[in-house]
PDB file of C-alpha atoms and ligand atoms in Angstrom:
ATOM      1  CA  UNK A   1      90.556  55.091 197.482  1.00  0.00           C
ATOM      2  CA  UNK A   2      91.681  52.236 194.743  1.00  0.00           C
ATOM      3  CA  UNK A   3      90.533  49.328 195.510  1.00  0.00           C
ATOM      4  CA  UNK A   4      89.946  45.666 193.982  1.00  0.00           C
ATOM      5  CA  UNK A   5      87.002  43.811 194.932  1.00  0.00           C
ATOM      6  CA  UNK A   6      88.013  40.364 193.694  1.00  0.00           C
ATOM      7  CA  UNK A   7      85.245  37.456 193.370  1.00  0.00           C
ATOM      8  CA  UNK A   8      83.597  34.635 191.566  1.00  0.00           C
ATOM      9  CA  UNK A   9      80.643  35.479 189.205  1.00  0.00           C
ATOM     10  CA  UNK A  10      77.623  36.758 191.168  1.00  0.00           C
ATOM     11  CA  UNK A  11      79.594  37.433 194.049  1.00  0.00           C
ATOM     12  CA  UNK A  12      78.135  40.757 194.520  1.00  0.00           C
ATOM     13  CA  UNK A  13      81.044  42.699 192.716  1.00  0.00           C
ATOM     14  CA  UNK A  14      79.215  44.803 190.486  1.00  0.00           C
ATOM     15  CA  UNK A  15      76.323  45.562 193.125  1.00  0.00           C
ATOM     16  CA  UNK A  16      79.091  46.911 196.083  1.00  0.00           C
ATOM     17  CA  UNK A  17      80.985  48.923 193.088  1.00  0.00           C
ATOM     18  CA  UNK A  18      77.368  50.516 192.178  1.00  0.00           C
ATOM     19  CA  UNK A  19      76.858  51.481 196.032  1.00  0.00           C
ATOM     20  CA  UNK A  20      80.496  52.582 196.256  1.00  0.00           C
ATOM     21  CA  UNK A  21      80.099  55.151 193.659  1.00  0.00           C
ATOM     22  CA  UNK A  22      76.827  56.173 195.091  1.00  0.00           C
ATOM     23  CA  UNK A  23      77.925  56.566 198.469  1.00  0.00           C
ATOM     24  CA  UNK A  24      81.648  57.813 197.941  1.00  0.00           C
ATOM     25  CA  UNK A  25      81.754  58.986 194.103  1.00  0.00           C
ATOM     26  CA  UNK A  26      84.584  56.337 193.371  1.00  0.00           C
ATOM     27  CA  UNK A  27      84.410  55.173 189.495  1.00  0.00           C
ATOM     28  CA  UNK A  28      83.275  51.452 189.324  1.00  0.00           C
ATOM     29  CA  UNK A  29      85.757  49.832 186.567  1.00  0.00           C
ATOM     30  CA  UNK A  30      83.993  46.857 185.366  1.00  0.00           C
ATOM     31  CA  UNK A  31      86.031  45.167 182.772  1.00  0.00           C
ATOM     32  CA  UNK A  32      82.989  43.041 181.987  1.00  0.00           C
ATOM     33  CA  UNK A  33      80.786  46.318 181.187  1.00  0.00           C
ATOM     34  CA  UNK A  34      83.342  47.073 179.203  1.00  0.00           C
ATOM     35  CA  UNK A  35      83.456  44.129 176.895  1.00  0.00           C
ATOM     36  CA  UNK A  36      79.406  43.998 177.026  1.00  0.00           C
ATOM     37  CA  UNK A  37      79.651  47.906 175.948  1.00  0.00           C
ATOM     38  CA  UNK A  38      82.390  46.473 172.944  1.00  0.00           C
ATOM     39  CA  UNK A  39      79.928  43.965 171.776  1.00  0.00           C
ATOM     40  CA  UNK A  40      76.856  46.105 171.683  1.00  0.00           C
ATOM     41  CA  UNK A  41      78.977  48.759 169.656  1.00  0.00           C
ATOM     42  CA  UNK A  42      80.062  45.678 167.115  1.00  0.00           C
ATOM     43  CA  UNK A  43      84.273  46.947 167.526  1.00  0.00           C
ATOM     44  CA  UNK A  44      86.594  44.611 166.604  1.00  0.00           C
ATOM     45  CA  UNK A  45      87.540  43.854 170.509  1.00  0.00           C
ATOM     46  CA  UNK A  46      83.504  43.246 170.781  1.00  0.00           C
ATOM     47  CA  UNK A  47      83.321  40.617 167.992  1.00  0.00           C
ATOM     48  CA  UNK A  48      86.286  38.613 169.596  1.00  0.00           C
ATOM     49  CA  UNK A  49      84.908  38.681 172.989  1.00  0.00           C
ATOM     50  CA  UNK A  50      81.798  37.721 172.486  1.00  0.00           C
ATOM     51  CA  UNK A  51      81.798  33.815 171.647  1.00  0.00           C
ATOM     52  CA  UNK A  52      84.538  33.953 174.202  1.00  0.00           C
ATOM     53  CA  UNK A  53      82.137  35.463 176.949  1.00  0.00           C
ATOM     54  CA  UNK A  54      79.083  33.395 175.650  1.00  0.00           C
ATOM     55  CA  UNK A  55      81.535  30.144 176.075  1.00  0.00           C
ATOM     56  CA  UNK A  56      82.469  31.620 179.789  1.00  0.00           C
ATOM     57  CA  UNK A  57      85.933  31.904 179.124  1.00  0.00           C
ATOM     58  CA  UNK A  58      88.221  34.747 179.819  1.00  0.00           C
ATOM     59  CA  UNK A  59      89.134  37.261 177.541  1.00  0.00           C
ATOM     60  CA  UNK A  60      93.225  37.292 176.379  1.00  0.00           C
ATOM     61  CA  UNK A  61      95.020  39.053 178.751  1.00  0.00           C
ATOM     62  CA  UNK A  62      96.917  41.409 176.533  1.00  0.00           C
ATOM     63  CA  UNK A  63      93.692  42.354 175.153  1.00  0.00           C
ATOM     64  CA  UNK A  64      91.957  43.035 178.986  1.00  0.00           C
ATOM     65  CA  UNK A  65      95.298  44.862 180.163  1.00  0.00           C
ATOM     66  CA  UNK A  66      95.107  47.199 177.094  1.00  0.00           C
ATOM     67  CA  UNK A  67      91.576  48.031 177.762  1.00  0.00           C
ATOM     68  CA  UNK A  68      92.599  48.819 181.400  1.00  0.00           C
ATOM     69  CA  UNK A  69      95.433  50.902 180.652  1.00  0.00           C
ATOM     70  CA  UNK A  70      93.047  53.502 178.637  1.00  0.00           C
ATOM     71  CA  UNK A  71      90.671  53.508 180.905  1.00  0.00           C
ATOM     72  CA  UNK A  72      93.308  54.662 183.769  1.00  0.00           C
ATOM     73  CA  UNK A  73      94.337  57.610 181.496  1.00  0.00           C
ATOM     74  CA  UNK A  74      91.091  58.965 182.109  1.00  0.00           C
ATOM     75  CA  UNK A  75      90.493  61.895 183.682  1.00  0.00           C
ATOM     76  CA  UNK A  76      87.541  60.939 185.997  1.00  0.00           C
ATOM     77  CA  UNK A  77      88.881  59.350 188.742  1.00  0.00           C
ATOM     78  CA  UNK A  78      90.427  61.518 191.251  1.00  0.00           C
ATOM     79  CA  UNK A  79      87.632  59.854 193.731  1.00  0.00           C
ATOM     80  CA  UNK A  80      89.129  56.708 193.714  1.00  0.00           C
ATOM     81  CA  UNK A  81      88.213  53.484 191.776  1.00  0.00           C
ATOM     82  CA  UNK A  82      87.019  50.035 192.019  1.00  0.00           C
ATOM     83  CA  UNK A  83      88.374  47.455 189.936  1.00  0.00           C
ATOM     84  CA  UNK A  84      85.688  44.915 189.338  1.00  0.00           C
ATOM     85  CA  UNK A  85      86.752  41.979 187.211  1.00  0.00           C
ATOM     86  CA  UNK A  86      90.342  43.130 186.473  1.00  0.00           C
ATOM     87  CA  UNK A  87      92.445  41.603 187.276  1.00  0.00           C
ATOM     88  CA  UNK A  88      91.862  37.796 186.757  1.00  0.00           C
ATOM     89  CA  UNK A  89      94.748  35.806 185.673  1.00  0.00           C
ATOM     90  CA  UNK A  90      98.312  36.486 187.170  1.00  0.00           C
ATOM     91  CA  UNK A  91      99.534  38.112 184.234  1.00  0.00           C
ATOM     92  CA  UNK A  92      96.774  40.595 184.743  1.00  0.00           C
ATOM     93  CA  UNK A  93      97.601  41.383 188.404  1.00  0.00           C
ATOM     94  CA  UNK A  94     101.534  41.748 187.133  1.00  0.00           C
ATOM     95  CA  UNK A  95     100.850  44.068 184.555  1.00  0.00           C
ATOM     96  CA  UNK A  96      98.504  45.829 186.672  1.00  0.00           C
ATOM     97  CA  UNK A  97     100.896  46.563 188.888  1.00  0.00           C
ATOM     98  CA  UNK A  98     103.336  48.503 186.130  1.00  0.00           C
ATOM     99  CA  UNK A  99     100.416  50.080 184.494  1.00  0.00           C
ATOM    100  CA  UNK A 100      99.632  51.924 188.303  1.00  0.00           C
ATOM    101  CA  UNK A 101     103.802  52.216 189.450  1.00  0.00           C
ATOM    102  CA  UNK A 102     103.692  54.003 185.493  1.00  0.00           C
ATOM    103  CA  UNK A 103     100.663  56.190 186.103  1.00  0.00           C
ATOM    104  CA  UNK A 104     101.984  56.987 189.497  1.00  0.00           C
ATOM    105  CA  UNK A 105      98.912  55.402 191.270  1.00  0.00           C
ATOM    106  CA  UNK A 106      98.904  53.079 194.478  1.00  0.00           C
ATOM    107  CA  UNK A 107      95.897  50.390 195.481  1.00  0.00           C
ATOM    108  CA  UNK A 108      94.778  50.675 198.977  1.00  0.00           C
ATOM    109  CA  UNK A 109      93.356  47.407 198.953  1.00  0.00           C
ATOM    110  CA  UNK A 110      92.098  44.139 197.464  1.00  0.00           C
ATOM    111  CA  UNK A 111      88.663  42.509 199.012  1.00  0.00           C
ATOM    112  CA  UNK A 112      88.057  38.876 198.341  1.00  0.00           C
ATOM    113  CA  UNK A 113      84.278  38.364 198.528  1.00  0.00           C
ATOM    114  CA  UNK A 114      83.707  34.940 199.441  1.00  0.00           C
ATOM    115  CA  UNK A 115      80.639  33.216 198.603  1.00  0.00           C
ATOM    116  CA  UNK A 116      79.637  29.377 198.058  1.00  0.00           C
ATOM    117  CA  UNK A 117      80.201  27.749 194.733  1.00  0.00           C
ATOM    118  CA  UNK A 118      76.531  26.816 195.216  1.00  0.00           C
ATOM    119  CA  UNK A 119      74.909  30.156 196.133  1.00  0.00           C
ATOM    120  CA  UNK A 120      76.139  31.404 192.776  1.00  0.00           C
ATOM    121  CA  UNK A 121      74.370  29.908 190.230  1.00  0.00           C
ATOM    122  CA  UNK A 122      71.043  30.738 191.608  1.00  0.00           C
ATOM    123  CA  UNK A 123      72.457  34.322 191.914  1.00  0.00           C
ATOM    124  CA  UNK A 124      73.481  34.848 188.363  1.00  0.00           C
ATOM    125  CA  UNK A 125      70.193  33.027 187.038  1.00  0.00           C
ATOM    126  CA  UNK A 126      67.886  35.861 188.684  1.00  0.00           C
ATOM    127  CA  UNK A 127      69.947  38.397 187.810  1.00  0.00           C
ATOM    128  CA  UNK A 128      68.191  41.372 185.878  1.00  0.00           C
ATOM    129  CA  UNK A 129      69.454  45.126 184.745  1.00  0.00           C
ATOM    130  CA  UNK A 130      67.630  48.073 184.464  1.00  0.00           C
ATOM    131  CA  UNK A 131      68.138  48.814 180.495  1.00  0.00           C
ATOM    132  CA  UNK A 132      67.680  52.852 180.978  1.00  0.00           C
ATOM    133  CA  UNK A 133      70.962  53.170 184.159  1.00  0.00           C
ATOM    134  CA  UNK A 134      71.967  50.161 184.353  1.00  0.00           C
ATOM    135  CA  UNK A 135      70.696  49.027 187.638  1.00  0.00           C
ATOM    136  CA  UNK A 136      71.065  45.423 189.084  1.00  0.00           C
ATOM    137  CA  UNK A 137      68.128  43.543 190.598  1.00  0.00           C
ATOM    138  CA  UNK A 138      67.143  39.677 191.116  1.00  0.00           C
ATOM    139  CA  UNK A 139      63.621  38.289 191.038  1.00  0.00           C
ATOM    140  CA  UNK A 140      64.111  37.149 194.523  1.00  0.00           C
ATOM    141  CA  UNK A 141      67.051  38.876 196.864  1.00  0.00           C
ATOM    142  CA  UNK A 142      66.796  42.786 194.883  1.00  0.00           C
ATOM    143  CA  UNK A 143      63.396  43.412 193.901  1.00  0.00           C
ATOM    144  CA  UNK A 144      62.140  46.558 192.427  1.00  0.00           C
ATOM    145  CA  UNK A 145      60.373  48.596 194.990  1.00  0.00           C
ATOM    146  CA  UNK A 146      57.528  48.691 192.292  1.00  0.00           C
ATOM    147  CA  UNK A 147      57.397  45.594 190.303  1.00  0.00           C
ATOM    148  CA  UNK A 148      58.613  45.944 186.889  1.00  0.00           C
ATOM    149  CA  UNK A 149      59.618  49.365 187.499  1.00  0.00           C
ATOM    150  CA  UNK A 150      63.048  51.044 188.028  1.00  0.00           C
ATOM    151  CA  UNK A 151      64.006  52.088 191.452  1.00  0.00           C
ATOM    152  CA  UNK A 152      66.333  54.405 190.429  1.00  0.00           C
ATOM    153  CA  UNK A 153      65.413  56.214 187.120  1.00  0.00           C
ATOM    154  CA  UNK A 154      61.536  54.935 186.542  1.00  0.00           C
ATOM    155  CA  UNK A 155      62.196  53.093 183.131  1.00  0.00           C
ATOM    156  CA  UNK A 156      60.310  50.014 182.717  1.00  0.00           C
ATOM    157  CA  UNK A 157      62.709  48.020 180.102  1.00  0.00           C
ATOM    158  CA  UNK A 158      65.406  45.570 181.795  1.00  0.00           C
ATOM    159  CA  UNK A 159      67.908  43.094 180.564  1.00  0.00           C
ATOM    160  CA  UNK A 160      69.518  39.816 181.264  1.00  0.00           C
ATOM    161  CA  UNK A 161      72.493  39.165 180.559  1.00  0.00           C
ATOM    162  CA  UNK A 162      73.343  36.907 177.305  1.00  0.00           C
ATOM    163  CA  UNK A 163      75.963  34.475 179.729  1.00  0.00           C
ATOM    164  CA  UNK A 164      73.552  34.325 182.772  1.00  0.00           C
ATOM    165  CA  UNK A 165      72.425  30.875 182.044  1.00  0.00           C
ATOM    166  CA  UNK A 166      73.612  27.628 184.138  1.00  0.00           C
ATOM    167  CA  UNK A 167      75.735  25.978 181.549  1.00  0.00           C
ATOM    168  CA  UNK A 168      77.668  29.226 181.053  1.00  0.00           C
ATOM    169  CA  UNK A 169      77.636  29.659 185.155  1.00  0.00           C
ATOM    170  CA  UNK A 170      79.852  26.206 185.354  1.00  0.00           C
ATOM    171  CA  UNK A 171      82.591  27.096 182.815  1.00  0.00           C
ATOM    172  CA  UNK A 172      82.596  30.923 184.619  1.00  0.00           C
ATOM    173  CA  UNK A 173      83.299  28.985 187.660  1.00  0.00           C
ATOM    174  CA  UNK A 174      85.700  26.623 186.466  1.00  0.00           C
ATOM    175  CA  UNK A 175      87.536  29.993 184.654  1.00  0.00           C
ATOM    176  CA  UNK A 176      87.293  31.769 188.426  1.00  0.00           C
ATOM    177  CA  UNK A 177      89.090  28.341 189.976  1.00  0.00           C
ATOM    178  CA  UNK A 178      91.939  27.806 187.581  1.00  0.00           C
ATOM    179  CA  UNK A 179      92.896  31.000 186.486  1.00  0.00           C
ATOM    180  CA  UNK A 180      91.590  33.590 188.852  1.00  0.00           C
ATOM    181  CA  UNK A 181      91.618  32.720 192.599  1.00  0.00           C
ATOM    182  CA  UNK A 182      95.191  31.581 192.524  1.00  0.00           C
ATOM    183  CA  UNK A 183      96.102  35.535 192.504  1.00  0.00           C
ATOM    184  CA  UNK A 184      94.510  35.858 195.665  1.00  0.00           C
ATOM    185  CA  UNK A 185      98.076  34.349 197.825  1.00  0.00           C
ATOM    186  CA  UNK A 186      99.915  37.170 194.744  1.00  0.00           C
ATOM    187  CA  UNK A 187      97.763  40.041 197.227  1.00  0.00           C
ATOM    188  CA  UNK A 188      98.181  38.386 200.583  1.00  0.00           C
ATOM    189  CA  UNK A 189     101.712  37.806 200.195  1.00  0.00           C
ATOM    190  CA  UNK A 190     101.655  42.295 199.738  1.00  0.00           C
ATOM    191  CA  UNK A 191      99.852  42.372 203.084  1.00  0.00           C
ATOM    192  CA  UNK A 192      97.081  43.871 200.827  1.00  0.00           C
ATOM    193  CA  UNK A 193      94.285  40.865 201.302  1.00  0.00           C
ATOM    194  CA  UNK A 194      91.047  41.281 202.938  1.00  0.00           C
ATOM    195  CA  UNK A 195      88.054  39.650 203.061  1.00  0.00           C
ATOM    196  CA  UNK A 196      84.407  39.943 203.276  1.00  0.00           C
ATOM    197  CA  UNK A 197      81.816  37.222 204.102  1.00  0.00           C
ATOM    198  CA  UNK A 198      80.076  37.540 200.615  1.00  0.00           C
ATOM    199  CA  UNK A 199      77.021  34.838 201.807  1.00  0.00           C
ATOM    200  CA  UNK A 200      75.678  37.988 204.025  1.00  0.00           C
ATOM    201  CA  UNK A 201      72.746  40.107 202.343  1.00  0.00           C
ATOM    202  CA  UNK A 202      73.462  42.776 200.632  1.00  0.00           C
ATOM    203  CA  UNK A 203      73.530  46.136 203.157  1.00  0.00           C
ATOM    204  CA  UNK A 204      75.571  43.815 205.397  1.00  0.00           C
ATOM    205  CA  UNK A 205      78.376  43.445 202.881  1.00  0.00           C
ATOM    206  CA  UNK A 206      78.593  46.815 202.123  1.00  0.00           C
ATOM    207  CA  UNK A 207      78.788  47.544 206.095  1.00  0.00           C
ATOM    208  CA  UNK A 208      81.876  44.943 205.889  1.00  0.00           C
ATOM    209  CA  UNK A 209      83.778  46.841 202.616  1.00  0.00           C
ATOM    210  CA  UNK A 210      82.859  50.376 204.817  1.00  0.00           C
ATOM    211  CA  UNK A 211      84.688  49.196 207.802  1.00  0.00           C
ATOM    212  CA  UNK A 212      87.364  48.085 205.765  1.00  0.00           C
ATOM    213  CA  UNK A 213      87.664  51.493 204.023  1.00  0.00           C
ATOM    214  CA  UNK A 214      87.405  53.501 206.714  1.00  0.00           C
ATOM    215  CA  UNK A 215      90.340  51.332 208.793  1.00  0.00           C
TER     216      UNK A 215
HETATM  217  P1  LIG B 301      82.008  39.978 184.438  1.00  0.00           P
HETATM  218  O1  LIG B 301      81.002  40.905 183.903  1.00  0.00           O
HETATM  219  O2  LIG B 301      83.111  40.490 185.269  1.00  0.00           O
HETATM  220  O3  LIG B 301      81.226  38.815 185.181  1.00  0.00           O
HETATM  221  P2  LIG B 301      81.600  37.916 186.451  1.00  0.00           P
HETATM  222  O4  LIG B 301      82.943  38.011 187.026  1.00  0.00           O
HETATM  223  O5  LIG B 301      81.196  36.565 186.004  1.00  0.00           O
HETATM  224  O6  LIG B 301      80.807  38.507 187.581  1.00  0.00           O
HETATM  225  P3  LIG B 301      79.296  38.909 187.578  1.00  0.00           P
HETATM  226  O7  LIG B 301      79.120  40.241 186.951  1.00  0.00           O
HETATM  227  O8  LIG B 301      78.495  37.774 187.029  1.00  0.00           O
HETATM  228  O9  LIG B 301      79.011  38.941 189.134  1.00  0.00           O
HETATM  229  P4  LIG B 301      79.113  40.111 190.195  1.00  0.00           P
HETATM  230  O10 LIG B 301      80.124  39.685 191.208  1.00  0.00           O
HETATM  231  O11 LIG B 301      79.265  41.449 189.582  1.00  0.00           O
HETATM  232  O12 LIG B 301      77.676  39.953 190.865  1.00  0.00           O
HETATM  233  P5  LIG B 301      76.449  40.972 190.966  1.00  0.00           P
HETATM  234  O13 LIG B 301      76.785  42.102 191.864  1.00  0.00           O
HETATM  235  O14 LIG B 301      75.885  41.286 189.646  1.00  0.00           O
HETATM  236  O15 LIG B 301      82.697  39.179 183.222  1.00  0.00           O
HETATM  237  C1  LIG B 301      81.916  38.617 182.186  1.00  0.00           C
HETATM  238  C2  LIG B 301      82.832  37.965 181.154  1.00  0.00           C
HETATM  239  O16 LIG B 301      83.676  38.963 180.553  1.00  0.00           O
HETATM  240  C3  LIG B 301      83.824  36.917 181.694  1.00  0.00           C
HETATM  241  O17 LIG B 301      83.231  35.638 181.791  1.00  0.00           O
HETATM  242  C4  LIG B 301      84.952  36.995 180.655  1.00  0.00           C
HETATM  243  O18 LIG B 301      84.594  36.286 179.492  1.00  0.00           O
HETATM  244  C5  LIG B 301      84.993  38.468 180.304  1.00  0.00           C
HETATM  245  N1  LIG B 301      85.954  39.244 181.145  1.00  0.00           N
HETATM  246  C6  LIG B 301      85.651  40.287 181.977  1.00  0.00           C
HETATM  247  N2  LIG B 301      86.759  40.765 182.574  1.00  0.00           N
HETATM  248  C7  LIG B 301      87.797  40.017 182.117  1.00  0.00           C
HETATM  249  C8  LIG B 301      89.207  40.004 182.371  1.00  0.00           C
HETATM  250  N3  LIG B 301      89.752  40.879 183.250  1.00  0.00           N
HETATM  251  N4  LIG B 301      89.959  39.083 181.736  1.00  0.00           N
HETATM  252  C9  LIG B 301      89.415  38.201 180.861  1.00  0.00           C
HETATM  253  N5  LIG B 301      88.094  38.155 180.554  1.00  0.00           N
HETATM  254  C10 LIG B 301      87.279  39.056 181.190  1.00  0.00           C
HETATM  255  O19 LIG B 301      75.411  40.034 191.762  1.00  0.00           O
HETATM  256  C11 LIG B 301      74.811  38.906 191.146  1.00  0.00           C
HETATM  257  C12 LIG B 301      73.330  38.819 191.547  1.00  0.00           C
HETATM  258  O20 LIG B 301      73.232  38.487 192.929  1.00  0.00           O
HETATM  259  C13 LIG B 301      72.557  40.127 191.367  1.00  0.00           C
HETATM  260  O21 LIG B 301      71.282  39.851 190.874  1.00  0.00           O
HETATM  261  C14 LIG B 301      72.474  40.719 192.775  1.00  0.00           C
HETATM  262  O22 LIG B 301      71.260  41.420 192.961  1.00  0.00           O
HETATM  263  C15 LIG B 301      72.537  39.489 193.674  1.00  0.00           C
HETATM  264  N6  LIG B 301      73.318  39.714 194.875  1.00  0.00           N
HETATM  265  C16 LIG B 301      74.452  40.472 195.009  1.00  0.00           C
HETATM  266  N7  LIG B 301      74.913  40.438 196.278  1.00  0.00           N
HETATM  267  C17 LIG B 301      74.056  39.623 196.957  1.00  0.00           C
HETATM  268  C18 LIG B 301      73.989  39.192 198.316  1.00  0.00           C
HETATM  269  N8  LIG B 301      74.915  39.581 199.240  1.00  0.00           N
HETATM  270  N9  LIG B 301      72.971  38.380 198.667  1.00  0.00           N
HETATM  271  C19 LIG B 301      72.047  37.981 197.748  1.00  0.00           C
HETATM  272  N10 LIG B 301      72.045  38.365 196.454  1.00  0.00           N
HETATM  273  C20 LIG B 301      73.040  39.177 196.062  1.00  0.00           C
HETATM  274 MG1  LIG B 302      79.429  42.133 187.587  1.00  0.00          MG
HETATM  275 ZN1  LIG B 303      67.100  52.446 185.888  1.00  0.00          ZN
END
């Protein structure tokens, strides 16, 4: 399966793509991991994103469609992938199109999560990562089982994220509105649309994106 799971910030993006690869060894393609892994390794793609991220802007789009076009060439995903943050202009969703008809690869669908402008911010403000596997949490809707303790590999050292602050939130926002949900009608008008009610907890969404899968 290729799939797109298209969404505002906090959404619930990156947590479905982490239980997707879990639970059917697809390759979670987060184009925002990608430019956080860019600025932690100081490249020259890492020092231009990162004022732009820290401002909540988006990234160029010749820049972004580059960095998804390498990534594709990659010889890990024969279980499917999950787009998660690519694209989000138009001239993303264009290009991404040749890049796939070019690499002789087809999407099988595009999930809009839809949650409330106002259910976000709080979201993205109690958002934490495990700093050993990357793990998501939130001091209130995805604790640890063990409090200050990784679920998943044990370590006790977590991170927030340098954007996940409420001023950023409102210009992420604005950059989802302008630039990003008008590509949704680009998906529907391909009879490739679906959508998932993104305000449900957590296991419930995923039980939405399975029975869309498994259609
Ligand atoms: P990116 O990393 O893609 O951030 P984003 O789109 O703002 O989305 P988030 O990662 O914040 O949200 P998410 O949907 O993954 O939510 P999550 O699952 O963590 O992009 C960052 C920046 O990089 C951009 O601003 C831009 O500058 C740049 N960029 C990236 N891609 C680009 C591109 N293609 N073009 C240009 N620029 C680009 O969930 C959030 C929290 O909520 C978590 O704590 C989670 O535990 C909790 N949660 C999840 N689901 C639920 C639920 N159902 N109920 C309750 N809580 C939930
Ligand atoms: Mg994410
Ligand atoms: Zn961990």
């Amino acid at each position: 399966m290729k799939i797109i799971l298209l969404g505002p910030p906090g959404a619930g993006k990156g947590t479905q793509a982490k239980r997707l690869e879990e639970n059917r060894k697809m390759v979670q393609l987060s184009t925002g991991d990608m430019l956080r892994a860019a600025v932690a390794a100081g490249t020259d793609v890492g020092k231009k994103a990162k004022e732009i991220m820290d401002a909540g802007q988006l990234v160029d789009d010749e820049t972004m469609i580059g960095i998804i076009s390498d990534r594709l060439d990659e010889p890990d995903l024969e279980n499917g992938f999950i787009l998660d943050g690519f694209p989000r202009t138009e001239a993303q969703a264009i290009a991404l199109d040749t890049l796939l008809d070019v690499k002789d690869m087809k999407l099988d669908a595009v999930i809009e999560m839809r949650v409330d402008d106002e259910a976000l911010t709080e979201r993205i403000v109690g958002r934490y990562t495990c700093g050993s596997c990357g793990q998501g949490y939130h001091d209130t809707f995805q604790k640890p089982e063990v409090d200050g303790t990784c679920d998943k590999c044990g370590s006790q050292e977590f991170s927030r994220r340098a954007d996940d602050n409420a001023e950023t939130v409102k210009s992420r926002l604005e950059a989802y509105h302008a630039q990003t949900a008008p590509i949704l009608p680009y998906y529907k008008d391909k009879e490739m649309l679906k959508g998932v009610d993104g305000m449900a907890d957590i296991d419930e969404v995923t039980a939405q994106i399975e029975k869309i899968l498994s259609a």
